[in-house]
Coordinates of C-alpha atoms in Angstrom, one line a residue:
X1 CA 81.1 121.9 107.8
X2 CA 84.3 120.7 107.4
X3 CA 85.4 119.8 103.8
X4 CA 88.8 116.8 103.5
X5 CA 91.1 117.9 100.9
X6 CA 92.3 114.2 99.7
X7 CA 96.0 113.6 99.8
X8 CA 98.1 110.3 98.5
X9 CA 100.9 109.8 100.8
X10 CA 102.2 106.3 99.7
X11 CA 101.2 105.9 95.8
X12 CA 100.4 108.0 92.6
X13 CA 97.6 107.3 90.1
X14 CA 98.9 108.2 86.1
X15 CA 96.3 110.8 85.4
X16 CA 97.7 112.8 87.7
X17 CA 99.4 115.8 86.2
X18 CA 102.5 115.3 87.8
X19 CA 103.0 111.8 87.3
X20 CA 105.6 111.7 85.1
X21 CA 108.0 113.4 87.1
X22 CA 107.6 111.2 89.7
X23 CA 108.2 108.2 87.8
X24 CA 111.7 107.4 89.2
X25 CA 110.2 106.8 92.2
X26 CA 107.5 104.3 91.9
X27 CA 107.5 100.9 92.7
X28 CA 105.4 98.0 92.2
X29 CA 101.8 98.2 90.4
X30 CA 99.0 98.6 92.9
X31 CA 97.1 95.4 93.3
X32 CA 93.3 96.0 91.9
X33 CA 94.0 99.8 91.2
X34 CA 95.8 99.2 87.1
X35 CA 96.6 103.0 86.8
X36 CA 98.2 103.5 90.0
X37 CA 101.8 102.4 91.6
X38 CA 103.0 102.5 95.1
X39 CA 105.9 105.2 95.5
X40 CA 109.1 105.4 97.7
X41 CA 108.2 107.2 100.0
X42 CA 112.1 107.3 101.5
X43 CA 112.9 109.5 98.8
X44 CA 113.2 113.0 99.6
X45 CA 111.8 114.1 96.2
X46 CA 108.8 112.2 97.4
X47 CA 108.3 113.4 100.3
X48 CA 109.2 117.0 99.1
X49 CA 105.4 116.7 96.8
X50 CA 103.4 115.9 99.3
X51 CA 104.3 118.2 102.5
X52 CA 105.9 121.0 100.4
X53 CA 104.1 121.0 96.7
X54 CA 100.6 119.1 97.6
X55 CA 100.7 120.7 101.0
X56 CA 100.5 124.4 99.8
X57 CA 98.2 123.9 97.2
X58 CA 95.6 122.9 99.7
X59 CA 96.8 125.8 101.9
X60 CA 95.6 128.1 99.2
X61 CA 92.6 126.8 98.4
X62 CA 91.6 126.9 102.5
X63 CA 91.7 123.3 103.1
X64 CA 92.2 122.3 106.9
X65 CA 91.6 118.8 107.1
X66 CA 93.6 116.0 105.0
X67 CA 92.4 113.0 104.1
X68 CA 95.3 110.7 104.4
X69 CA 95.7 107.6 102.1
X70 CA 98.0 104.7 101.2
X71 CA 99.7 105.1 104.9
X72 CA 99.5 100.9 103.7
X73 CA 103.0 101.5 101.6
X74 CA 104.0 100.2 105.4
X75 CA 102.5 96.7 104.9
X76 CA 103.7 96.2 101.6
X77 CA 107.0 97.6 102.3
X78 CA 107.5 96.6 105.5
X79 CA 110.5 99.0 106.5
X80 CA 111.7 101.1 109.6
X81 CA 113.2 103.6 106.9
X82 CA 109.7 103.6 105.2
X83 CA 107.7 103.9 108.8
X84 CA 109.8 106.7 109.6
X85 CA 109.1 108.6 106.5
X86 CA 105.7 108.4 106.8
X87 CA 105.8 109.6 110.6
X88 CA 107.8 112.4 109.3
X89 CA 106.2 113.5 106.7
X90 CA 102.5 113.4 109.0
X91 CA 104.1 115.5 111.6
X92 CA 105.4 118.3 108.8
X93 CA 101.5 118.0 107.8
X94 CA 100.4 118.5 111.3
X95 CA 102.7 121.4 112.0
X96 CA 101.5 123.2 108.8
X97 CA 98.1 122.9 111.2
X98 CA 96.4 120.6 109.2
X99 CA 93.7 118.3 111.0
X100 CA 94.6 114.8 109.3
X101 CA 92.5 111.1 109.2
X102 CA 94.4 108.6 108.4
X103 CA 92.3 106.2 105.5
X104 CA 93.4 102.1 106.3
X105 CA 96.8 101.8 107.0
X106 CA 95.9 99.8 110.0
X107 CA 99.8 98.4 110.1
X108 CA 101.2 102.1 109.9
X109 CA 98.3 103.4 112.6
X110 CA 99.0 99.9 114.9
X111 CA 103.0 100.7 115.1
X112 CA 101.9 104.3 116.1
X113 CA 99.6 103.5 118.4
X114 CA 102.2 100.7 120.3
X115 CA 105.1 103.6 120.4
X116 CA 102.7 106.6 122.0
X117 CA 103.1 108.6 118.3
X118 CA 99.5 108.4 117.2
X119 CA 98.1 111.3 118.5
X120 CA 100.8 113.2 117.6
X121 CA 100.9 113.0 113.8
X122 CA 96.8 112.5 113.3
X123 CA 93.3 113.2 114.3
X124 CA 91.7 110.3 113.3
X125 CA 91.4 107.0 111.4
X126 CA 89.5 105.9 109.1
X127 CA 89.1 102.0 108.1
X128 CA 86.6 100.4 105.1
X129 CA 85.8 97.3 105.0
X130 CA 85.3 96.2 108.8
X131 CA 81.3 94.2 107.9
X132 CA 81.5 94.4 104.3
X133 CA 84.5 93.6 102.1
X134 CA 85.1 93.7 97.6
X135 CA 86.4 91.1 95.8
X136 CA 88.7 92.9 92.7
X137 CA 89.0 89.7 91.3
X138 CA 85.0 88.5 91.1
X139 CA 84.4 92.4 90.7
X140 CA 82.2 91.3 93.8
X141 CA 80.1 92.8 97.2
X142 CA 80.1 90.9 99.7
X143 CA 80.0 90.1 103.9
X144 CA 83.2 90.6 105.5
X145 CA 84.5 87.0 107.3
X146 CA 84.4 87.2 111.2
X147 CA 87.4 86.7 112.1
X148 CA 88.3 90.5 109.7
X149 CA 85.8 91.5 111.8
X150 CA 86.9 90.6 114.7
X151 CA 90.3 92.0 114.3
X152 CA 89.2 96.0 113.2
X153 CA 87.0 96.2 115.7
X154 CA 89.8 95.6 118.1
X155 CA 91.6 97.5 116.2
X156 CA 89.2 100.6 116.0
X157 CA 88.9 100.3 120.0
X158 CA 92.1 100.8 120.1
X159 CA 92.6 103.9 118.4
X160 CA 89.3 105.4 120.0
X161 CA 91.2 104.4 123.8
X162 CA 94.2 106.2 122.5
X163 CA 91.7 109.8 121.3
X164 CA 91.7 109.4 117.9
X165 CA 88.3 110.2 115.8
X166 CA 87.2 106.8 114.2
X167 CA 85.3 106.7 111.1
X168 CA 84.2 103.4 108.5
X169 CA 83.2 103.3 105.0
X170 CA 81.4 100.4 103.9
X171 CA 80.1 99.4 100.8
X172 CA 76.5 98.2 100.0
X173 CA 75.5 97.6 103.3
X174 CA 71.8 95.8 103.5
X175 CA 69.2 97.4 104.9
X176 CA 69.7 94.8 108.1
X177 CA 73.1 94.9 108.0
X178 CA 72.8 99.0 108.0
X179 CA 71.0 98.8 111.3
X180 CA 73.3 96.6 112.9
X181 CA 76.5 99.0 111.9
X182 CA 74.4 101.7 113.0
X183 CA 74.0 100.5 116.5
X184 CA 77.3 99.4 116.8
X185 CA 78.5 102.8 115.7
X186 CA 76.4 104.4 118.3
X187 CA 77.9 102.6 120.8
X188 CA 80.9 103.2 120.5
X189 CA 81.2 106.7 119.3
X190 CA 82.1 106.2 115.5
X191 CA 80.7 107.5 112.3
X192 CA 79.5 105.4 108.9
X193 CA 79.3 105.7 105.1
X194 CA 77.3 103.3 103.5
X195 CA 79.1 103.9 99.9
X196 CA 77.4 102.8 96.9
X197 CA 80.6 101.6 95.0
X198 CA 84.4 100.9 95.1
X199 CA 85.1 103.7 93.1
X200 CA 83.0 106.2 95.8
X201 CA 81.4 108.2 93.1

């Protein structure tokens, strides 16, 4: 079995030991997440934590996979400079011979997917929220509309056509709406979580 090692690429949550050094570097507040901030990820101190500093430490402790998140510093910071850091610092992942998923980031994973450089920095993709959706503000669970719907499963096509692993996390899916994800899933060659919560503990 095959254990992710989980690894922030575009933000930084304040309990993490290391936060404060990286303070400098932070941007705006994440929306919904209080305690977290989205970082620069142009800045070579930045980038020098995660494929250098976070990178080794996994090394050690035998991880091989990465679980990539917050590649979605792209749509907030919608950037060439900030695209190409995050292309660049994937690739120094994948040469260290990690296996990476990319979690969300559907804007970052679309623009690599246009220019031929998806299956070159990642093994995968991961998207939440493609039936089911949370609404931070009503603190609520709830159906996903059709027309989200719609566009990630073009979207997760997509990055199957172009050999990429697809995988989707949902969050209290129904018992009917379980089945239905489960065919669908079937057919097309992806794999499911049904999470319990937001928080995915």
């Amino acid at each position: 079995m095959v254990v992710d090692a989980y690894l922030n690429i575009g933000s930084l949550e304040n309990s993490q030991p290391y936060y404060k050094r990286y303070e400098d570097v932070l941007l705006d507040r994440y929306d919904g997440w209080p305690d977290e901030h989205w970082a620069d990820v142009t800045k070579e101190k930045w980038q020098r934590l995660v494929v250098q500093d976070r990178a080794r430490v996994y090394k050690e402790r035998g991880f091989e996979s990465l679980f990539i998140d917050n590649a979605d510093v792209y749509c907030r910071y919608h950037m060439s400079e900030v695209y190409q850091s995050l292309k660049s610092m994937l690739a120094s992942l994948k040469r260290q011979g990690f296996k990476l998923i990319v979690n969300g980031g559907d804007v970052f994973v679309s623009e690599t997917l246009k220019d031929g450089s998806a299956k070159k920095l990642y093994d995968g993709i991961n998207q939440d929220d493609v039936f089911t959706t949370y609404d931070f503000n009503k603190k609520k669970y709830g159906r996903q509309t059709k027309k989200n719907t719609d566009y990630y499963e073009r979207y997760l096509k997509q990055a199957k056509k172009a050999g990429l692993d697809v995988y989707i996390v949902e969050y209290r899916a129904g018992r009917e709406l379980s089945k239905k994800i489960d065919a669908y899933c079937e057919r097309h060659g992806y794999k499911w979580y049904n999470a319990d919560g937001i928080k995915l503990n």
